[in-house]
Short mmCIF file of C-alpha atoms in Angstrom, two decimals:
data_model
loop_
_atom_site.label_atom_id
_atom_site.label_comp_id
_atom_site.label_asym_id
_atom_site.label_seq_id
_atom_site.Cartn_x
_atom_site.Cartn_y
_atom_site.Cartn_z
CA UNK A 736 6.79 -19.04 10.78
CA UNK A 737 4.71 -22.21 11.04
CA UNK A 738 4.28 -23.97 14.70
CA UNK A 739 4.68 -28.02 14.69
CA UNK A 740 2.06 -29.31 17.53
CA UNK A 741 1.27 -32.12 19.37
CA UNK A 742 -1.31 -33.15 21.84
CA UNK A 743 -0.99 -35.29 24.92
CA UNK A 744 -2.79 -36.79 27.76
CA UNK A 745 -3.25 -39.82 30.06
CA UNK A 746 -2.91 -43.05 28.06
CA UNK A 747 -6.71 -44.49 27.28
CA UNK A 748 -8.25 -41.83 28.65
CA UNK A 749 -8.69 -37.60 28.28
CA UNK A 750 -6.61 -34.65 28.15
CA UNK A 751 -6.30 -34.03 32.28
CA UNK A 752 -8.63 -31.35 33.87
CA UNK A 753 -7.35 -28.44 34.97
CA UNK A 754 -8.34 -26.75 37.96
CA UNK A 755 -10.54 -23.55 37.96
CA UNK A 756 -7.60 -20.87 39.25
CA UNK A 757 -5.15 -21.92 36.65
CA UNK A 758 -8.11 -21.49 33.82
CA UNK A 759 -9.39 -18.00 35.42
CA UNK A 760 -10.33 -15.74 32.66
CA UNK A 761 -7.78 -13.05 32.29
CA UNK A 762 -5.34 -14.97 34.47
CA UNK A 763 -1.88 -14.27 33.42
CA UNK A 764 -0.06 -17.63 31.57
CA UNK A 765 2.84 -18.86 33.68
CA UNK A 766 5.79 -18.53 31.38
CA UNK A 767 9.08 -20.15 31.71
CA UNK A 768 12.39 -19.82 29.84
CA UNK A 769 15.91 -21.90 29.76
CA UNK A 770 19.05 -21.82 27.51
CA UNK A 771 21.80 -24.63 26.79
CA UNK A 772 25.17 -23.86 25.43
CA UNK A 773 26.64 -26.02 22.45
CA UNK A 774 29.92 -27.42 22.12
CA UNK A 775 32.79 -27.44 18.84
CA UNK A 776 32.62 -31.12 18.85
CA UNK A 777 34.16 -34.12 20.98
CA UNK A 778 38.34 -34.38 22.20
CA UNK A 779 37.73 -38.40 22.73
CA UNK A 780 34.74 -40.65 21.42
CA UNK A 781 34.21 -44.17 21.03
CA UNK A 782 33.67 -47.67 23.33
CA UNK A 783 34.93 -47.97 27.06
CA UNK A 784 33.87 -49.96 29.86
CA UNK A 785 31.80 -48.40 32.60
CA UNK A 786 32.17 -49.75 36.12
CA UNK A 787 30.80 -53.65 35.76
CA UNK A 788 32.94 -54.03 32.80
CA UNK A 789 30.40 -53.81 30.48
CA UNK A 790 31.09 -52.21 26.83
CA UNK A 791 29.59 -48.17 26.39
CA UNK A 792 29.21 -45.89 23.88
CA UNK A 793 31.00 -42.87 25.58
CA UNK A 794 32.45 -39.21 24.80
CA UNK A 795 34.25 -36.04 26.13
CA UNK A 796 32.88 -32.95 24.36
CA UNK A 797 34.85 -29.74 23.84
CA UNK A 798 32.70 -27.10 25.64
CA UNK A 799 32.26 -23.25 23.50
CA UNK A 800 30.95 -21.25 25.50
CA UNK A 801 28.71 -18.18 24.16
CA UNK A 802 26.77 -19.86 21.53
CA UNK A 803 23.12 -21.84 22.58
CA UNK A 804 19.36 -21.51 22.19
CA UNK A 805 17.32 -19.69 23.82
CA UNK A 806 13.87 -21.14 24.53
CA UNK A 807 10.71 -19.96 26.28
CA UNK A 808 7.47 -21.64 27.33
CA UNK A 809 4.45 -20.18 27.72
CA UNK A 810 1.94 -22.63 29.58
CA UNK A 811 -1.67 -23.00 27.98
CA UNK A 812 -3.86 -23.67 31.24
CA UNK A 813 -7.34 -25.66 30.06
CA UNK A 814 -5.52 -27.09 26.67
CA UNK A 815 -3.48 -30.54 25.80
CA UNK A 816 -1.68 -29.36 22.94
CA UNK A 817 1.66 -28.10 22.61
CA UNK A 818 2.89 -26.46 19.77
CA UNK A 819 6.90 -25.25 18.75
CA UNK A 820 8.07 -22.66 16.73
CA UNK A 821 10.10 -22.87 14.40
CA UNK A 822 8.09 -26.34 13.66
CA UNK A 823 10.93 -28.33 12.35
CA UNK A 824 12.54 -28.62 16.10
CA UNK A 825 10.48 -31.88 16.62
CA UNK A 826 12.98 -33.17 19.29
CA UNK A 827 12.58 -29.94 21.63
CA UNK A 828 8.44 -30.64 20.72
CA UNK A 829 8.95 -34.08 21.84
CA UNK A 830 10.94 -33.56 25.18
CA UNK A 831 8.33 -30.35 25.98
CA UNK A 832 5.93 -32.92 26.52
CA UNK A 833 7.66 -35.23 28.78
CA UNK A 834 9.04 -32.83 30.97
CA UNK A 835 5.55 -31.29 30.98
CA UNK A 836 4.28 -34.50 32.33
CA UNK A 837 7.51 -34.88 34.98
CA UNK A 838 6.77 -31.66 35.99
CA UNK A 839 3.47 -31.40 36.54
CA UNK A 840 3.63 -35.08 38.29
CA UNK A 841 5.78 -33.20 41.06
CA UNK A 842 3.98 -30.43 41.64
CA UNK A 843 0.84 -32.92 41.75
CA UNK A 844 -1.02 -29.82 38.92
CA UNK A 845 -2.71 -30.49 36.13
CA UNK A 846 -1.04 -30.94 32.93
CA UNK A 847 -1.10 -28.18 30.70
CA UNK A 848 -0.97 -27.18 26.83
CA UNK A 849 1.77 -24.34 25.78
CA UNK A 850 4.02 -23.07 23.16
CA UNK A 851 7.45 -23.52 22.71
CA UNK A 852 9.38 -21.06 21.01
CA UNK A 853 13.19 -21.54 20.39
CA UNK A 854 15.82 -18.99 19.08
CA UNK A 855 19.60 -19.39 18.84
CA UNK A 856 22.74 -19.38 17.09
CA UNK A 857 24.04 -22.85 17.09
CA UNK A 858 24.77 -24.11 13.18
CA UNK A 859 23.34 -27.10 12.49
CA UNK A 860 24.69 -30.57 11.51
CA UNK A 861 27.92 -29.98 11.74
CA UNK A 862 27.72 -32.02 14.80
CA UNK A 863 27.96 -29.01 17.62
CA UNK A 864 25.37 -30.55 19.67
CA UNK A 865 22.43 -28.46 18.14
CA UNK A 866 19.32 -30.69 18.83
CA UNK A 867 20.72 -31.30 22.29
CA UNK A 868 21.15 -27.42 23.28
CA UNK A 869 17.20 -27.21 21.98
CA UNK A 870 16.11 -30.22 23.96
CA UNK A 871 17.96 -28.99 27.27
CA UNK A 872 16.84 -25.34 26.50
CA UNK A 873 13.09 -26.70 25.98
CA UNK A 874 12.85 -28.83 29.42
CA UNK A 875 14.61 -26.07 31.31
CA UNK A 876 11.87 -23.78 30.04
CA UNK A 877 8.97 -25.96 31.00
CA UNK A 878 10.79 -26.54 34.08
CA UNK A 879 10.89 -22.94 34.68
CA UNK A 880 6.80 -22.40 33.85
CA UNK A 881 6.24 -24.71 36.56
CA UNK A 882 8.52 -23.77 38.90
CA UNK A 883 10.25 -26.94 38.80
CA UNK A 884 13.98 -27.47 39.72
CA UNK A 885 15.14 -30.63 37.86
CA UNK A 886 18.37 -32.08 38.23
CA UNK A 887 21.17 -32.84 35.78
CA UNK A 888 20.62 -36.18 35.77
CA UNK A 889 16.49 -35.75 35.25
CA UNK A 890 17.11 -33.29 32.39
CA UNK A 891 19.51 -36.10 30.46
CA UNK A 892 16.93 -38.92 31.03
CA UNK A 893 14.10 -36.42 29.25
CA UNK A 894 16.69 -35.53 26.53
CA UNK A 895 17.49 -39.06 25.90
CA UNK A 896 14.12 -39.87 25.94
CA UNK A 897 13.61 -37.27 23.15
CA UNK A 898 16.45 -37.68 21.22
CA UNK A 899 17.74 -41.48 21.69
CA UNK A 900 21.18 -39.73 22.22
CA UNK A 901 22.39 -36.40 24.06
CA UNK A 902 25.60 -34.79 24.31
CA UNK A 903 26.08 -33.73 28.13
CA UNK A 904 25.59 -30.07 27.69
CA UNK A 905 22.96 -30.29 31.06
CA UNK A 906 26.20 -30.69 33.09
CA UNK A 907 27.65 -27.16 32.23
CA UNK A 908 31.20 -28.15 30.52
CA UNK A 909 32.58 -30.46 32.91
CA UNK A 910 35.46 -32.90 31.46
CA UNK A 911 32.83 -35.82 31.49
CA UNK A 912 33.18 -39.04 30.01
CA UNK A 913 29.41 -39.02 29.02
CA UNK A 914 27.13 -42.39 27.34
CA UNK A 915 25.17 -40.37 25.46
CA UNK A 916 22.76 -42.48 24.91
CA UNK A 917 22.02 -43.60 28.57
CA UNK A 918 22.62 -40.47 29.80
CA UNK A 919 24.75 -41.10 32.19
CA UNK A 920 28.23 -40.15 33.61
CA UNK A 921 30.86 -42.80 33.13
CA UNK A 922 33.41 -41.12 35.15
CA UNK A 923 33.90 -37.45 36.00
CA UNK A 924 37.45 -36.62 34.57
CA UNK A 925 38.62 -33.81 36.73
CA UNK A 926 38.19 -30.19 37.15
CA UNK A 927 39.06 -28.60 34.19
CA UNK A 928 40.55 -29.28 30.65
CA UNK A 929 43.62 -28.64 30.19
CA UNK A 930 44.55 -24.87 28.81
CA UNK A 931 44.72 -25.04 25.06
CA UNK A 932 43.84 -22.04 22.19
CA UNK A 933 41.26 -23.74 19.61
CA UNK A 934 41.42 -22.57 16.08
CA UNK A 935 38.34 -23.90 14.90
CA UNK A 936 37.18 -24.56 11.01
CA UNK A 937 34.67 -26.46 8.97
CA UNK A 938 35.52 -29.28 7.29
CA UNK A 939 33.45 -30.82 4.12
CA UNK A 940 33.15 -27.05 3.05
CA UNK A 941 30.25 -26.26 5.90
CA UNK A 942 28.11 -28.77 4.59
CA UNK A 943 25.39 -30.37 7.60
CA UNK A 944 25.62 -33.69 7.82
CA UNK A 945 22.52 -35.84 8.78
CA UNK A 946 23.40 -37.98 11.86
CA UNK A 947 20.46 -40.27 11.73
CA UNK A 948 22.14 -41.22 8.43
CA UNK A 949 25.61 -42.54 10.37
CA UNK A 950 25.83 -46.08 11.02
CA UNK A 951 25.04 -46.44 15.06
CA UNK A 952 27.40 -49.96 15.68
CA UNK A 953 26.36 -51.93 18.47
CA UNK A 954 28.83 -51.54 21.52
CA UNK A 955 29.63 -55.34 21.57
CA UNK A 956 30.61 -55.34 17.75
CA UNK A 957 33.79 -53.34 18.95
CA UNK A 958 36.25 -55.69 18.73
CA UNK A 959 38.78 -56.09 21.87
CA UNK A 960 41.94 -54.27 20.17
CA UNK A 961 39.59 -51.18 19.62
CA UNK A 962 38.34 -51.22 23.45
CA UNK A 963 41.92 -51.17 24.36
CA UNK A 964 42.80 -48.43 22.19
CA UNK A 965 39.61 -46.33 23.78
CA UNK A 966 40.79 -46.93 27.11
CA UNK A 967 44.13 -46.08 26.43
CA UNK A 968 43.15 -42.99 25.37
CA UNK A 969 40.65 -42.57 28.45
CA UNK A 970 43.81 -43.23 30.63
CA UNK A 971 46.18 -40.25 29.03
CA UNK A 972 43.05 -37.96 28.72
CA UNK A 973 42.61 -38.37 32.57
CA UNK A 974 46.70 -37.68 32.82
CA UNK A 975 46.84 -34.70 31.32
CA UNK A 976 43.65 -32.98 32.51
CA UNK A 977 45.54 -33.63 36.04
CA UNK A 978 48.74 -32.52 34.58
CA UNK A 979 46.97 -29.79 32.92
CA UNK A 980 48.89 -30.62 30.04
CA UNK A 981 47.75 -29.34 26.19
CA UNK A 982 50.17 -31.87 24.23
CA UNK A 983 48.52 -34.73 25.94
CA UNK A 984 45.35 -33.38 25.27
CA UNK A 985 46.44 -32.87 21.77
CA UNK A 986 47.45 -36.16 21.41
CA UNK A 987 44.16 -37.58 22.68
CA UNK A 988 42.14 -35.36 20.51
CA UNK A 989 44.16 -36.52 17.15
CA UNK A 990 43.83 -40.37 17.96
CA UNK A 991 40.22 -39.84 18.81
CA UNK A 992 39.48 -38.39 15.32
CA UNK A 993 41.84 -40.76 13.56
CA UNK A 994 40.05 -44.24 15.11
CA UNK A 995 36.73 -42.03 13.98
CA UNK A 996 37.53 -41.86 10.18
CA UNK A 997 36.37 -44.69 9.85
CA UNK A 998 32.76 -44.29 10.84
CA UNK A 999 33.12 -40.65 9.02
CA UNK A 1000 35.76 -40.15 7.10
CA UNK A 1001 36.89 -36.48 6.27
CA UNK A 1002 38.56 -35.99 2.70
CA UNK A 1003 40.67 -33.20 4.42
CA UNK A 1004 42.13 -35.09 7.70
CA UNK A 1005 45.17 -36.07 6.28
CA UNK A 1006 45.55 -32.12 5.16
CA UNK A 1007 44.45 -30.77 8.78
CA UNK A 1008 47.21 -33.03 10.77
CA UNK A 1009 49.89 -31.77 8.18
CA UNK A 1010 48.90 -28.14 8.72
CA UNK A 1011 49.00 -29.26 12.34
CA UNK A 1012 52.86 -30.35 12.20
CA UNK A 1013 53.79 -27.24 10.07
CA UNK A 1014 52.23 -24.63 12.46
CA UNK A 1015 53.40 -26.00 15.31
CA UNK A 1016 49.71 -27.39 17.08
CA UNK A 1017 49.82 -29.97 19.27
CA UNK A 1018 46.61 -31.77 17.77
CA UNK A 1019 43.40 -31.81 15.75
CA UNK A 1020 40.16 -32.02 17.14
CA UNK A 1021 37.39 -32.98 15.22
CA UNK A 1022 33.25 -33.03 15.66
CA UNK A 1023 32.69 -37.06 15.69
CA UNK A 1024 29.55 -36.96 14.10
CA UNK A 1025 29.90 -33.75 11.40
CA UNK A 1026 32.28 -30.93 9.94
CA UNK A 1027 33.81 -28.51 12.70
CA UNK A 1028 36.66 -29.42 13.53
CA UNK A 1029 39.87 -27.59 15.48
CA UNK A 1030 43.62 -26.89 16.05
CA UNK A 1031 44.56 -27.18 19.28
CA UNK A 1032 47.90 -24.97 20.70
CA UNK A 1033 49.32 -24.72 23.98
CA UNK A 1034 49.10 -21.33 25.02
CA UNK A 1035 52.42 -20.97 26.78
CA UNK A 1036 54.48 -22.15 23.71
CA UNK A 1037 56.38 -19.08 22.16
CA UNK A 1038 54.65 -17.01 19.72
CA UNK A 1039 51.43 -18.18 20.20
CA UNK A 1040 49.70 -15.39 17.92
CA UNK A 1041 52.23 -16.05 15.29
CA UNK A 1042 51.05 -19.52 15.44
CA UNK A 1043 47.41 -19.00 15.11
CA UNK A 1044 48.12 -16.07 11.97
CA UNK A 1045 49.87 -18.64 10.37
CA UNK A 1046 47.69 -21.75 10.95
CA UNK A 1047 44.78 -19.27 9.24
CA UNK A 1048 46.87 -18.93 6.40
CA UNK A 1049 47.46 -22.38 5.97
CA UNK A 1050 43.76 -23.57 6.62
CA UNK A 1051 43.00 -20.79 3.90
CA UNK A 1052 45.56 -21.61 0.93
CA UNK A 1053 43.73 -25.30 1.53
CA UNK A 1054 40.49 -23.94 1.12
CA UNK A 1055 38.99 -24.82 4.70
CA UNK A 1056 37.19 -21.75 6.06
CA UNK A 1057 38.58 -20.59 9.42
CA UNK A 1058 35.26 -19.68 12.01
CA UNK A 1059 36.32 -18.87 15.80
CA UNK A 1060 39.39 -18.75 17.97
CA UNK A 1061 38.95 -19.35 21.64
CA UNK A 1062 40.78 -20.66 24.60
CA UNK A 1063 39.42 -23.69 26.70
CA UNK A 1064 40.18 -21.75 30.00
CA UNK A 1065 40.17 -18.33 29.24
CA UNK A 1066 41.11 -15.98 32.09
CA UNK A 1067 39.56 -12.43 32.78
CA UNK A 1068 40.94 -10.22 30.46
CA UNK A 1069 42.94 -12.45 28.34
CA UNK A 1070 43.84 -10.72 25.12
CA UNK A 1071 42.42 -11.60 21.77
CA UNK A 1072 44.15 -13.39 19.54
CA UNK A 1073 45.29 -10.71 16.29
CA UNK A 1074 43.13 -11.51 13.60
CA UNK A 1075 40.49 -14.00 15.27
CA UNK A 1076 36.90 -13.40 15.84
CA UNK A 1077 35.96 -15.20 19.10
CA UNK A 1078 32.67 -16.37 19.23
CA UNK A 1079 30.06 -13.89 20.78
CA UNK A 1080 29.39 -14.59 24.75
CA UNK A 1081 25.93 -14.13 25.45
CA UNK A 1082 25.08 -12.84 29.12
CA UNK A 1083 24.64 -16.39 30.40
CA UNK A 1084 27.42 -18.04 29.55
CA UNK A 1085 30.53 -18.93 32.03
CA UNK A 1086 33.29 -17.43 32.55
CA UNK A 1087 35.53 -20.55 32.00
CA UNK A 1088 35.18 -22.73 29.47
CA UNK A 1089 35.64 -26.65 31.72
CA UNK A 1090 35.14 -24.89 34.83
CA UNK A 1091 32.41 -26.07 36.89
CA UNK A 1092 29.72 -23.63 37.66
CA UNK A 1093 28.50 -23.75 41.69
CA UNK A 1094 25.56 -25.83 40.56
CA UNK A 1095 24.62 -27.93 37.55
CA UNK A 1096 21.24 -27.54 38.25
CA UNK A 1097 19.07 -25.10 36.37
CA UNK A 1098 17.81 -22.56 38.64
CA UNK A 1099 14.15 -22.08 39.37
CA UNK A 1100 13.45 -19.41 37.38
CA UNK A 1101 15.34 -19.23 34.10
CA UNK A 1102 14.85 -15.12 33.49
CA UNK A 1103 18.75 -15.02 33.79
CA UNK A 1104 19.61 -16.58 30.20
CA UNK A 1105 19.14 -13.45 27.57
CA UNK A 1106 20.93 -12.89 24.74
CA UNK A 1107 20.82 -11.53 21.14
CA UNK A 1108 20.05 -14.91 19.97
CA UNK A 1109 20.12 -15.03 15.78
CA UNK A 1110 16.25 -17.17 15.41
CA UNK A 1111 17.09 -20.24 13.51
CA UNK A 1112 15.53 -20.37 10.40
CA UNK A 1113 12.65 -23.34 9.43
CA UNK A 1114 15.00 -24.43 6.41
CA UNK A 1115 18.04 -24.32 8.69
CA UNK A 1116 19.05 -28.17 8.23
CA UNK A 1117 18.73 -27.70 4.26
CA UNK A 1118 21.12 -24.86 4.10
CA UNK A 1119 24.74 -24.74 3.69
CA UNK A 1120 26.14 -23.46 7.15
CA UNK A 1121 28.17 -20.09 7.18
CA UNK A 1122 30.32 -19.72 10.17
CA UNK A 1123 31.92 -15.78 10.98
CA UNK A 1124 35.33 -16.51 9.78
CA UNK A 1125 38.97 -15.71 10.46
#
């Protein structure tokens, strides 16, 4: 498996020195890891106005827990290049080497070389937040080598930095109303999302699709009518995450991807609302900038496993492969659903999908995120995806 590499050092000048303990022959290498979660794609997207009035790019993404990437950081003491493996995660390469330079700046050390190695089980480009779990997973590792505790709000500035965009996935699957590409919180939504059972699928048969390659609309070319329309929706998704209310939150979701057909239009929308109606969901969900995509039920309507065996049934007669089932607030020792494969939890992932952890912060020493972590392959983004199914 090749390694991509860069090399970095003060502008104008040399690589930095580094001091004679950290280069001791035999010394041991400080090491560092970090993981980030993914997400199944956004409940409400588009252009809102943040607290001057002024016109954002915003969403609320639909946390899943279990799934992330894994990434560790081995410093290189008496070297300026960095190097990441697999090599085509250029964005985690790229945000290694600013938060080397943040964190070396605060602990006032030299700045180091190192390797980055990711590993994870996020599919790619079907818009479940891949590059951002890699670029979260990659600073919290550095982070980690130098002993460094950075703050939500630092770790979105690096990943924005690295990525001109980030989905919030440094804040731990808060309802956030998130401009992704400030990095910023445009208003903290409430606790928790409201309780809903997902059935997710893949839309556009699994294929990846390239974001770079969607048009990226200025905020002030939203015209007023559609600003009203986002803020309406902003309104009733802040209702029923206080009401703790899954139609709403249906509603919202369906809307959101509706307005967002016509950015990326899905061949099979029209079909995934219908099955919607039929099985008795209260919404559709759907990844704003790729192919998963989800049925939302409320959990407390009757029959709720009859609902979900017969929504597979329907996505499968339409030929739309079924992946995973899972609750946004899943209790201890809620029963699986008959026939679904949730996706796998790995030993750092919450316990609540929306629920806020104690901190968002990643702690100091990142040893706590293992998992059984399937490596991303080189060629991943050329592939078609597979997703366990139904």
């Amino acid at each position: 498996m090749t390694a991509a590499r860069t090399r970095h050092g003060p502008p104008g000048g040399p690589p930095a020195a580094t001091s004679a303990a950290a280069a001791a022959p035999g010394a041991a290498a400080p090491v560092g890891t970090g993981h980030a979660a993914c997400h199944h794609g956004e409940i409400l997207q588009g252009v809102f106005l943040d607290e001057r009035g002024r016109r954002r790019a915003g969403l609320v993404t639909l946390p899943l827990a279990g799934l992330g990437t894994r990434a560790r950081f081995a410093r290189r003491p008496g070297t300026d290049e960095v190097t990441v493996v697999p090599a085509d995660r250029t964005k985690a390469l790229r945000a290694a080497t600013y938060a080397l330079a943040e964190c070396a700046t605060r602990r006032q050390e030299p700045l180091d070389g190192g390797e980055l190695t990711l590993d994870g089980d996020i599919p790619v480009g079907l818009g479940m937040g891949s590059s951002s779990s890699d670029v979260i997973a990659a600073v919290r590792a550095v982070a980690d080598a130098y002993g460094v505790r950075l703050a939500p709000e630092a770790i979105a500035r690096l990943a924005v930095r690295a990525e001109r965009a980030s989905d919030p996935l440094m804040l731990d699957g808060r309802p956030l109303l998130f401009a992704q590409r400030e990095g910023r919180v445009l208003e903290e939504l409430g606790a928790a999302l409201p309780p809903a059972l997902v059935v997710g699928c893949a839309l556009g048969g699994g294929r990846p699709v390239d974001t770079l390659a969607l048009p990226a609309p200025a905020d002030d070319a939203c015209d007023d009518a559609d600003v009203r329309a986002y803020e309406r929706l902003r309104a009733l998704l802040r209702r029923a995450i206080a009401a703790a209310d899954p139609v709403l939150l249906g509603h919202v979701a369906t809307e959101s991807a509706r307005l967002r057909q016509r950015v990326l239009p899905h061949a099979e929308f029209a079909v995934l609302t219908e099955i919607a109606g039929r099985v008795g969901a209260v919404g559709v969900q759907v990844a704003h900038s790729g192919n998963v995509a989800g049925l939302l039920f409320d959990p407390a309507a009757p029959d709720p496993r009859g609902r979900v065996r017969d929504c597979a049934r329907a996505l499968r007669a339409a030929g739309i492969p079924a992946t995973y089932t899972f609750h946004t607030r899943p209790s201890p020792g809620t029963p699986p659903v008959p026939g679904a494969r949730a996706a796998p939890r790995s030993p750092g992932a919450p316990t609540a999908l929306g629920t806020p952890s104690p901190t968002s912060e990643e702690p100091p020493h990142g040893r706590a995120h293992r998992g059984s972590d399937r490596p991303p392959r080189p060629d991943t983004c050329r592939r078609r995806t597979h997703l366990p199914a139904l």
